[in-house]
Amino acid sequence: AALAAAAEPRLRHWTAKEKPCDSQGLPDGPITSHSSTFVHCRQRRQEVYRSTASMLLRLFRAVYRSKPCLIGAVLFEIVVSLVMNVMHRPVESYTAGTTLDLRYGYTADDVRYWLYKLGPEGREKYLRMVQWDIFPYIPAYTILLGSLLLMESEKTGGRYPCELAWAAPVIMVCDIVETSLNGYATKKFPQKISNRLVLISSVANMLKWAYFALSILLLAYLFIFNRIS
């Protein structure tokens, strides 16, 4: 009896931790303060993700449903791309090799060699290009690509989800991470930055190009699908 009485609190604690969950994944019964905080944080993150995704879809929908806005987005992308090309040519003229942004992955040694070959003047020009890349170049192509993907996906009449347009923001995030870290490495040179940061930048670079290629193929497929169906 004494052993049973001593084990009862432990048994209650064990059964409380193993309580089954309801259909939403929440504990079916009393929740401790720690688990309650965890659930609240998880729900808060989900709300933030949903609201952000909804806001972006509303923005893309507003752009493509307004002919002047869509034309303006196309013209704006053309202008910022031309300016980016003008800023990129001097950087390429230093015979340092292909700009990091246009490569598909790179190592820490690649970054340091490229920055060394650029020289002080070339690095300054690259930093100006980084600023233009982050704004307005990245937002411009994100809005245009997202609007076109949403437009073509909604024309399918529900056969393809409108969430396909999220590919554009994913590219944007990868591009911002890559460009920001490359800019940071340029500012710190000749000091060496962490190999982990270079790895993050390289992975973001590869994801950017992979998602970009997938988005273009998807956009072409949806365009053809909507014209022949």
PDB file of C-alpha atoms in Angstrom:
ATOM      1  CA  ALA A   1       0.000   0.000   0.000  1.00  0.00           C
ATOM      2  CA  ALA A   2       2.849   2.360   0.897  1.00  0.00           C
ATOM      3  CA  LEU A   3       4.583   1.648  -2.428  1.00  0.00           C
ATOM      4  CA  ALA A   4       1.345   2.226  -4.323  1.00  0.00           C
ATOM      5  CA  ALA A   5       0.790   5.536  -2.519  1.00  0.00           C
ATOM      6  CA  ALA A   6       4.332   6.668  -3.338  1.00  0.00           C
ATOM      7  CA  ALA A   7       3.994   5.706  -6.996  1.00  0.00           C
ATOM      8  CA  GLU A   8       0.612   7.391  -7.479  1.00  0.00           C
ATOM      9  CA  PRO A   9       1.989  10.962  -8.023  1.00  0.00           C
ATOM     10  CA  ARG A  10       4.502   9.641 -10.559  1.00  0.00           C
ATOM     11  CA  LEU A  11       1.731   7.737 -12.327  1.00  0.00           C
ATOM     12  CA  ARG A  12      -0.427  10.851 -12.481  1.00  0.00           C
ATOM     13  CA  HIS A  13       2.516  12.829 -13.892  1.00  0.00           C
ATOM     14  CA  TRP A  14       3.239  10.167 -16.523  1.00  0.00           C
ATOM     15  CA  THR A  15      -0.377   9.879 -17.631  1.00  0.00           C
ATOM     16  CA  ALA A  16      -0.666  13.675 -17.802  1.00  0.00           C
ATOM     17  CA  LYS A  17       2.273  13.828 -20.187  1.00  0.00           C
ATOM     18  CA  GLU A  18       0.859  11.024 -22.318  1.00  0.00           C
ATOM     19  CA  LYS A  19      -2.637  12.468 -22.630  1.00  0.00           C
ATOM     20  CA  PRO A  20      -4.060  11.957 -26.093  1.00  0.00           C
ATOM     21  CA  CYS A  21      -4.483  14.931 -28.391  1.00  0.00           C
ATOM     22  CA  ASP A  22      -7.615  16.146 -30.092  1.00  0.00           C
ATOM     23  CA  SER A  23      -8.036  16.487 -33.868  1.00  0.00           C
ATOM     24  CA  GLN A  24      -6.092  19.762 -33.880  1.00  0.00           C
ATOM     25  CA  GLY A  25      -3.059  18.267 -32.164  1.00  0.00           C
ATOM     26  CA  LEU A  26      -3.765  19.930 -28.800  1.00  0.00           C
ATOM     27  CA  PRO A  27      -3.717  18.038 -25.495  1.00  0.00           C
ATOM     28  CA  ASP A  28      -7.133  16.593 -24.652  1.00  0.00           C
ATOM     29  CA  GLY A  29      -7.297  17.738 -21.050  1.00  0.00           C
ATOM     30  CA  PRO A  30      -5.524  20.049 -18.615  1.00  0.00           C
ATOM     31  CA  ILE A  31      -2.432  21.723 -20.068  1.00  0.00           C
ATOM     32  CA  THR A  32       0.589  22.719 -18.043  1.00  0.00           C
ATOM     33  CA  SER A  33       1.898  26.289 -18.244  1.00  0.00           C
ATOM     34  CA  HIS A  34       4.909  25.170 -20.299  1.00  0.00           C
ATOM     35  CA  SER A  35       2.891  23.295 -22.917  1.00  0.00           C
ATOM     36  CA  SER A  36       0.334  26.114 -22.984  1.00  0.00           C
ATOM     37  CA  THR A  37       3.067  28.619 -23.843  1.00  0.00           C
ATOM     38  CA  PHE A  38       4.416  26.314 -26.554  1.00  0.00           C
ATOM     39  CA  VAL A  39       0.976  25.868 -28.115  1.00  0.00           C
ATOM     40  CA  HIS A  40       0.332  29.603 -27.970  1.00  0.00           C
ATOM     41  CA  CYS A  41       3.670  30.364 -29.709  1.00  0.00           C
ATOM     42  CA  ARG A  42       2.994  27.749 -32.370  1.00  0.00           C
ATOM     43  CA  GLN A  43      -0.473  29.136 -33.027  1.00  0.00           C
ATOM     44  CA  ARG A  44       0.926  32.666 -33.151  1.00  0.00           C
ATOM     45  CA  ARG A  45       3.541  31.660 -35.747  1.00  0.00           C
ATOM     46  CA  GLN A  46       0.879  29.962 -37.842  1.00  0.00           C
ATOM     47  CA  GLU A  47      -1.259  33.103 -37.710  1.00  0.00           C
ATOM     48  CA  VAL A  48       1.692  35.229 -38.828  1.00  0.00           C
ATOM     49  CA  TYR A  49       2.445  32.855 -41.726  1.00  0.00           C
ATOM     50  CA  ARG A  50      -1.189  32.773 -42.821  1.00  0.00           C
ATOM     51  CA  SER A  51      -1.616  36.544 -42.621  1.00  0.00           C
ATOM     52  CA  THR A  52       1.624  37.167 -44.534  1.00  0.00           C
ATOM     53  CA  ALA A  53       0.686  34.667 -47.246  1.00  0.00           C
ATOM     54  CA  SER A  54      -2.803  36.151 -47.498  1.00  0.00           C
ATOM     55  CA  MET A  55      -1.392  39.671 -47.755  1.00  0.00           C
ATOM     56  CA  LEU A  56       0.981  38.674 -50.558  1.00  0.00           C
ATOM     57  CA  LEU A  57      -1.772  36.908 -52.487  1.00  0.00           C
ATOM     58  CA  ARG A  58      -3.997  39.990 -52.146  1.00  0.00           C
ATOM     59  CA  LEU A  59      -1.151  42.133 -53.476  1.00  0.00           C
ATOM     60  CA  PHE A  60      -0.529  39.826 -56.448  1.00  0.00           C
ATOM     61  CA  ARG A  61      -4.262  39.636 -57.174  1.00  0.00           C
ATOM     62  CA  ALA A  62      -4.647  43.410 -57.038  1.00  0.00           C
ATOM     63  CA  VAL A  63      -1.773  43.830 -59.506  1.00  0.00           C
ATOM     64  CA  TYR A  64      -2.909  41.343 -62.124  1.00  0.00           C
ATOM     65  CA  ARG A  65      -6.594  42.329 -61.956  1.00  0.00           C
ATOM     66  CA  SER A  66      -5.718  45.933 -62.748  1.00  0.00           C
ATOM     67  CA  LYS A  67      -4.415  46.275 -66.291  1.00  0.00           C
ATOM     68  CA  PRO A  68      -2.572  49.567 -65.569  1.00  0.00           C
ATOM     69  CA  CYS A  69      -0.927  48.003 -62.488  1.00  0.00           C
ATOM     70  CA  LEU A  70       0.150  44.926 -64.413  1.00  0.00           C
ATOM     71  CA  ILE A  71       1.569  47.000 -67.265  1.00  0.00           C
ATOM     72  CA  GLY A  72       3.285  49.240 -64.718  1.00  0.00           C
ATOM     73  CA  ALA A  73       4.810  46.196 -62.991  1.00  0.00           C
ATOM     74  CA  VAL A  74       6.177  44.942 -66.334  1.00  0.00           C
ATOM     75  CA  LEU A  75       7.615  48.332 -67.279  1.00  0.00           C
ATOM     76  CA  PHE A  76       9.093  48.852 -63.821  1.00  0.00           C
ATOM     77  CA  GLU A  77      10.790  45.445 -63.952  1.00  0.00           C
ATOM     78  CA  ILE A  78      12.251  46.282 -67.367  1.00  0.00           C
ATOM     79  CA  VAL A  79      13.643  49.589 -66.073  1.00  0.00           C
ATOM     80  CA  VAL A  80      15.205  48.187 -62.887  1.00  0.00           C
ATOM     81  CA  SER A  81      16.648  45.247 -64.854  1.00  0.00           C
ATOM     82  CA  LEU A  82      18.287  47.619 -67.335  1.00  0.00           C
ATOM     83  CA  VAL A  83      19.766  49.647 -64.488  1.00  0.00           C
ATOM     84  CA  MET A  84      20.999  46.439 -62.833  1.00  0.00           C
ATOM     85  CA  ASN A  85      22.654  45.408 -66.095  1.00  0.00           C
ATOM     86  CA  VAL A  86      24.395  48.787 -66.347  1.00  0.00           C
ATOM     87  CA  MET A  87      25.672  48.461 -62.771  1.00  0.00           C
ATOM     88  CA  HIS A  88      26.740  44.860 -63.340  1.00  0.00           C
ATOM     89  CA  ARG A  89      28.963  45.479 -66.376  1.00  0.00           C
ATOM     90  CA  PRO A  90      31.671  47.438 -64.500  1.00  0.00           C
ATOM     91  CA  VAL A  91      31.839  44.696 -61.858  1.00  0.00           C
ATOM     92  CA  GLU A  92      32.366  42.077 -64.565  1.00  0.00           C
ATOM     93  CA  SER A  93      35.104  44.197 -66.161  1.00  0.00           C
ATOM     94  CA  TYR A  94      37.592  43.458 -63.354  1.00  0.00           C
ATOM     95  CA  THR A  95      38.284  39.936 -64.714  1.00  0.00           C
ATOM     96  CA  ALA A  96      37.373  38.461 -61.358  1.00  0.00           C
ATOM     97  CA  GLY A  97      35.095  35.909 -62.964  1.00  0.00           C
ATOM     98  CA  THR A  98      31.339  35.526 -62.849  1.00  0.00           C
ATOM     99  CA  THR A  99      29.599  37.555 -60.153  1.00  0.00           C
ATOM    100  CA  LEU A 100      28.673  35.446 -57.122  1.00  0.00           C
ATOM    101  CA  ASP A 101      24.979  36.189 -57.625  1.00  0.00           C
ATOM    102  CA  LEU A 102      25.024  34.582 -61.070  1.00  0.00           C
ATOM    103  CA  ARG A 103      26.808  31.399 -60.016  1.00  0.00           C
ATOM    104  CA  TYR A 104      25.188  28.182 -58.857  1.00  0.00           C
ATOM    105  CA  GLY A 105      26.844  27.687 -55.490  1.00  0.00           C
ATOM    106  CA  TYR A 106      30.330  28.646 -54.333  1.00  0.00           C
ATOM    107  CA  THR A 107      32.853  27.979 -51.564  1.00  0.00           C
ATOM    108  CA  ALA A 108      34.542  30.277 -49.048  1.00  0.00           C
ATOM    109  CA  ASP A 109      37.710  30.191 -51.180  1.00  0.00           C
ATOM    110  CA  ASP A 110      35.695  31.203 -54.253  1.00  0.00           C
ATOM    111  CA  VAL A 111      34.300  34.215 -52.369  1.00  0.00           C
ATOM    112  CA  ARG A 112      37.677  35.387 -51.084  1.00  0.00           C
ATOM    113  CA  TYR A 113      39.392  34.965 -54.463  1.00  0.00           C
ATOM    114  CA  TRP A 114      36.604  36.822 -56.258  1.00  0.00           C
ATOM    115  CA  LEU A 115      36.695  39.714 -53.769  1.00  0.00           C
ATOM    116  CA  TYR A 116      40.484  39.864 -53.987  1.00  0.00           C
ATOM    117  CA  LYS A 117      40.398  40.048 -57.799  1.00  0.00           C
ATOM    118  CA  LEU A 118      37.780  42.806 -57.703  1.00  0.00           C
ATOM    119  CA  GLY A 119      40.055  45.178 -55.837  1.00  0.00           C
ATOM    120  CA  PRO A 120      38.901  48.153 -53.719  1.00  0.00           C
ATOM    121  CA  GLU A 121      37.203  49.991 -56.577  1.00  0.00           C
ATOM    122  CA  GLY A 122      35.438  46.886 -57.838  1.00  0.00           C
ATOM    123  CA  ARG A 123      34.198  46.042 -54.360  1.00  0.00           C
ATOM    124  CA  GLU A 124      32.727  49.527 -53.978  1.00  0.00           C
ATOM    125  CA  LYS A 125      30.884  49.135 -57.273  1.00  0.00           C
ATOM    126  CA  TYR A 126      29.608  45.722 -56.218  1.00  0.00           C
ATOM    127  CA  LEU A 127      28.271  47.157 -52.945  1.00  0.00           C
ATOM    128  CA  ARG A 128      26.311  49.752 -54.922  1.00  0.00           C
ATOM    129  CA  MET A 129      24.932  46.916 -57.026  1.00  0.00           C
ATOM    130  CA  VAL A 130      23.948  45.037 -53.846  1.00  0.00           C
ATOM    131  CA  GLN A 131      21.943  48.038 -52.649  1.00  0.00           C
ATOM    132  CA  TRP A 132      20.068  48.258 -55.940  1.00  0.00           C
ATOM    133  CA  ASP A 133      19.545  44.482 -55.911  1.00  0.00           C
ATOM    134  CA  ILE A 134      17.866  44.454 -52.503  1.00  0.00           C
ATOM    135  CA  PHE A 135      15.699  47.413 -53.452  1.00  0.00           C
ATOM    136  CA  PRO A 136      14.116  47.893 -55.909  1.00  0.00           C
ATOM    137  CA  TYR A 137      15.238  44.959 -58.104  1.00  0.00           C
ATOM    138  CA  ILE A 138      14.177  42.052 -55.857  1.00  0.00           C
ATOM    139  CA  PRO A 139      10.733  43.461 -54.931  1.00  0.00           C
ATOM    140  CA  ALA A 140      10.095  44.333 -58.590  1.00  0.00           C
ATOM    141  CA  TYR A 141      10.570  40.814 -59.957  1.00  0.00           C
ATOM    142  CA  THR A 142       8.815  39.270 -56.952  1.00  0.00           C
ATOM    143  CA  ILE A 143       5.634  41.269 -57.529  1.00  0.00           C
ATOM    144  CA  LEU A 144       5.638  40.647 -61.271  1.00  0.00           C
ATOM    145  CA  LEU A 145       6.399  36.920 -61.096  1.00  0.00           C
ATOM    146  CA  GLY A 146       3.971  36.341 -58.227  1.00  0.00           C
ATOM    147  CA  SER A 147       1.195  38.227 -60.027  1.00  0.00           C
ATOM    148  CA  LEU A 148       1.681  36.269 -63.250  1.00  0.00           C
ATOM    149  CA  LEU A 149       1.763  32.918 -61.435  1.00  0.00           C
ATOM    150  CA  LEU A 150      -1.396  33.779 -59.510  1.00  0.00           C
ATOM    151  CA  MET A 151      -3.150  35.016 -62.637  1.00  0.00           C
ATOM    152  CA  GLU A 152      -2.432  31.860 -64.602  1.00  0.00           C
ATOM    153  CA  SER A 153      -3.188  29.503 -61.687  1.00  0.00           C
ATOM    154  CA  GLU A 154      -6.573  31.127 -61.028  1.00  0.00           C
ATOM    155  CA  LYS A 155      -7.439  30.921 -64.724  1.00  0.00           C
ATOM    156  CA  THR A 156      -7.334  27.121 -64.432  1.00  0.00           C
ATOM    157  CA  GLY A 157     -10.594  27.236 -62.476  1.00  0.00           C
ATOM    158  CA  GLY A 158      -9.244  25.556 -59.368  1.00  0.00           C
ATOM    159  CA  ARG A 159      -7.346  22.771 -61.106  1.00  0.00           C
ATOM    160  CA  TYR A 160      -4.112  24.267 -59.799  1.00  0.00           C
ATOM    161  CA  PRO A 161      -3.893  26.028 -56.421  1.00  0.00           C
ATOM    162  CA  CYS A 162      -3.250  29.742 -56.134  1.00  0.00           C
ATOM    163  CA  GLU A 163      -0.505  28.895 -53.620  1.00  0.00           C
ATOM    164  CA  LEU A 164       1.770  28.269 -56.601  1.00  0.00           C
ATOM    165  CA  ALA A 165       2.377  32.022 -56.529  1.00  0.00           C
ATOM    166  CA  TRP A 166       4.258  31.569 -53.239  1.00  0.00           C
ATOM    167  CA  ALA A 167       7.266  30.481 -55.298  1.00  0.00           C
ATOM    168  CA  ALA A 168       7.992  34.155 -55.974  1.00  0.00           C
ATOM    169  CA  PRO A 169       8.347  35.143 -52.284  1.00  0.00           C
ATOM    170  CA  VAL A 170      10.517  32.069 -51.691  1.00  0.00           C
ATOM    171  CA  ILE A 171      12.886  33.270 -54.423  1.00  0.00           C
ATOM    172  CA  MET A 172      12.824  36.734 -52.876  1.00  0.00           C
ATOM    173  CA  VAL A 173      13.819  35.456 -49.424  1.00  0.00           C
ATOM    174  CA  CYS A 174      16.647  33.333 -50.856  1.00  0.00           C
ATOM    175  CA  ASP A 175      17.906  36.237 -52.943  1.00  0.00           C
ATOM    176  CA  ILE A 176      17.852  38.655 -49.992  1.00  0.00           C
ATOM    177  CA  VAL A 177      19.758  36.199 -47.790  1.00  0.00           C
ATOM    178  CA  GLU A 178      22.365  35.534 -50.485  1.00  0.00           C
ATOM    179  CA  THR A 179      22.823  39.178 -51.491  1.00  0.00           C
ATOM    180  CA  SER A 180      22.983  40.429 -47.901  1.00  0.00           C
ATOM    181  CA  LEU A 181      25.648  37.891 -46.911  1.00  0.00           C
ATOM    182  CA  ASN A 182      27.701  38.595 -50.035  1.00  0.00           C
ATOM    183  CA  GLY A 183      27.485  42.294 -49.273  1.00  0.00           C
ATOM    184  CA  TYR A 184      28.583  41.603 -45.702  1.00  0.00           C
ATOM    185  CA  ALA A 185      31.568  39.577 -46.950  1.00  0.00           C
ATOM    186  CA  THR A 186      32.501  42.434 -49.263  1.00  0.00           C
ATOM    187  CA  LYS A 187      32.327  44.998 -46.461  1.00  0.00           C
ATOM    188  CA  LYS A 188      34.448  42.815 -44.150  1.00  0.00           C
ATOM    189  CA  PHE A 189      37.134  42.003 -46.730  1.00  0.00           C
ATOM    190  CA  PRO A 190      40.068  41.376 -46.265  1.00  0.00           C
ATOM    191  CA  GLN A 191      38.783  39.983 -42.965  1.00  0.00           C
ATOM    192  CA  LYS A 192      37.472  36.458 -43.363  1.00  0.00           C
ATOM    193  CA  ILE A 193      33.830  35.778 -42.567  1.00  0.00           C
ATOM    194  CA  SER A 194      32.540  32.529 -41.093  1.00  0.00           C
ATOM    195  CA  ASN A 195      32.469  29.525 -43.422  1.00  0.00           C
ATOM    196  CA  ARG A 196      28.976  28.847 -42.064  1.00  0.00           C
ATOM    197  CA  LEU A 197      27.761  32.200 -43.413  1.00  0.00           C
ATOM    198  CA  VAL A 198      29.280  31.409 -46.802  1.00  0.00           C
ATOM    199  CA  LEU A 199      27.523  28.033 -46.755  1.00  0.00           C
ATOM    200  CA  ILE A 200      24.189  29.695 -45.961  1.00  0.00           C
ATOM    201  CA  SER A 201      24.744  32.171 -48.777  1.00  0.00           C
ATOM    202  CA  SER A 202      25.658  29.397 -51.212  1.00  0.00           C
ATOM    203  CA  VAL A 203      22.616  27.288 -50.304  1.00  0.00           C
ATOM    204  CA  ALA A 204      20.357  30.336 -50.658  1.00  0.00           C
ATOM    205  CA  ASN A 205      21.926  30.990 -54.054  1.00  0.00           C
ATOM    206  CA  MET A 206      21.241  27.445 -55.279  1.00  0.00           C
ATOM    207  CA  LEU A 207      17.687  27.479 -53.937  1.00  0.00           C
ATOM    208  CA  LYS A 208      17.091  30.824 -55.626  1.00  0.00           C
ATOM    209  CA  TRP A 209      18.058  29.498 -59.038  1.00  0.00           C
ATOM    210  CA  ALA A 210      16.240  26.199 -58.556  1.00  0.00           C
ATOM    211  CA  TYR A 211      12.987  27.919 -57.594  1.00  0.00           C
ATOM    212  CA  PHE A 212      13.420  30.497 -60.343  1.00  0.00           C
ATOM    213  CA  ALA A 213      13.796  27.812 -63.010  1.00  0.00           C
ATOM    214  CA  LEU A 214      10.835  25.914 -61.565  1.00  0.00           C
ATOM    215  CA  SER A 215       8.710  29.082 -61.527  1.00  0.00           C
ATOM    216  CA  ILE A 216       9.477  29.910 -65.171  1.00  0.00           C
ATOM    217  CA  LEU A 217       8.676  26.347 -66.274  1.00  0.00           C
ATOM    218  CA  LEU A 218       5.492  26.380 -64.207  1.00  0.00           C
ATOM    219  CA  LEU A 219       4.440  29.734 -65.625  1.00  0.00           C
ATOM    220  CA  ALA A 220       5.034  28.515 -69.176  1.00  0.00           C
ATOM    221  CA  TYR A 221       3.075  25.321 -68.501  1.00  0.00           C
ATOM    222  CA  LEU A 222       0.115  27.185 -66.992  1.00  0.00           C
ATOM    223  CA  PHE A 223       0.113  29.675 -69.864  1.00  0.00           C
ATOM    224  CA  ILE A 224      -0.046  26.873 -72.447  1.00  0.00           C
ATOM    225  CA  PHE A 225      -2.582  24.905 -70.367  1.00  0.00           C
ATOM    226  CA  ASN A 226      -4.952  27.861 -70.166  1.00  0.00           C
ATOM    227  CA  ARG A 227      -4.716  28.563 -73.893  1.00  0.00           C
ATOM    228  CA  ILE A 228      -5.397  25.028 -75.112  1.00  0.00           C
ATOM    229  CA  SER A 229      -7.980  23.901 -72.533  1.00  0.00           C
TER     230      SER A 229
END
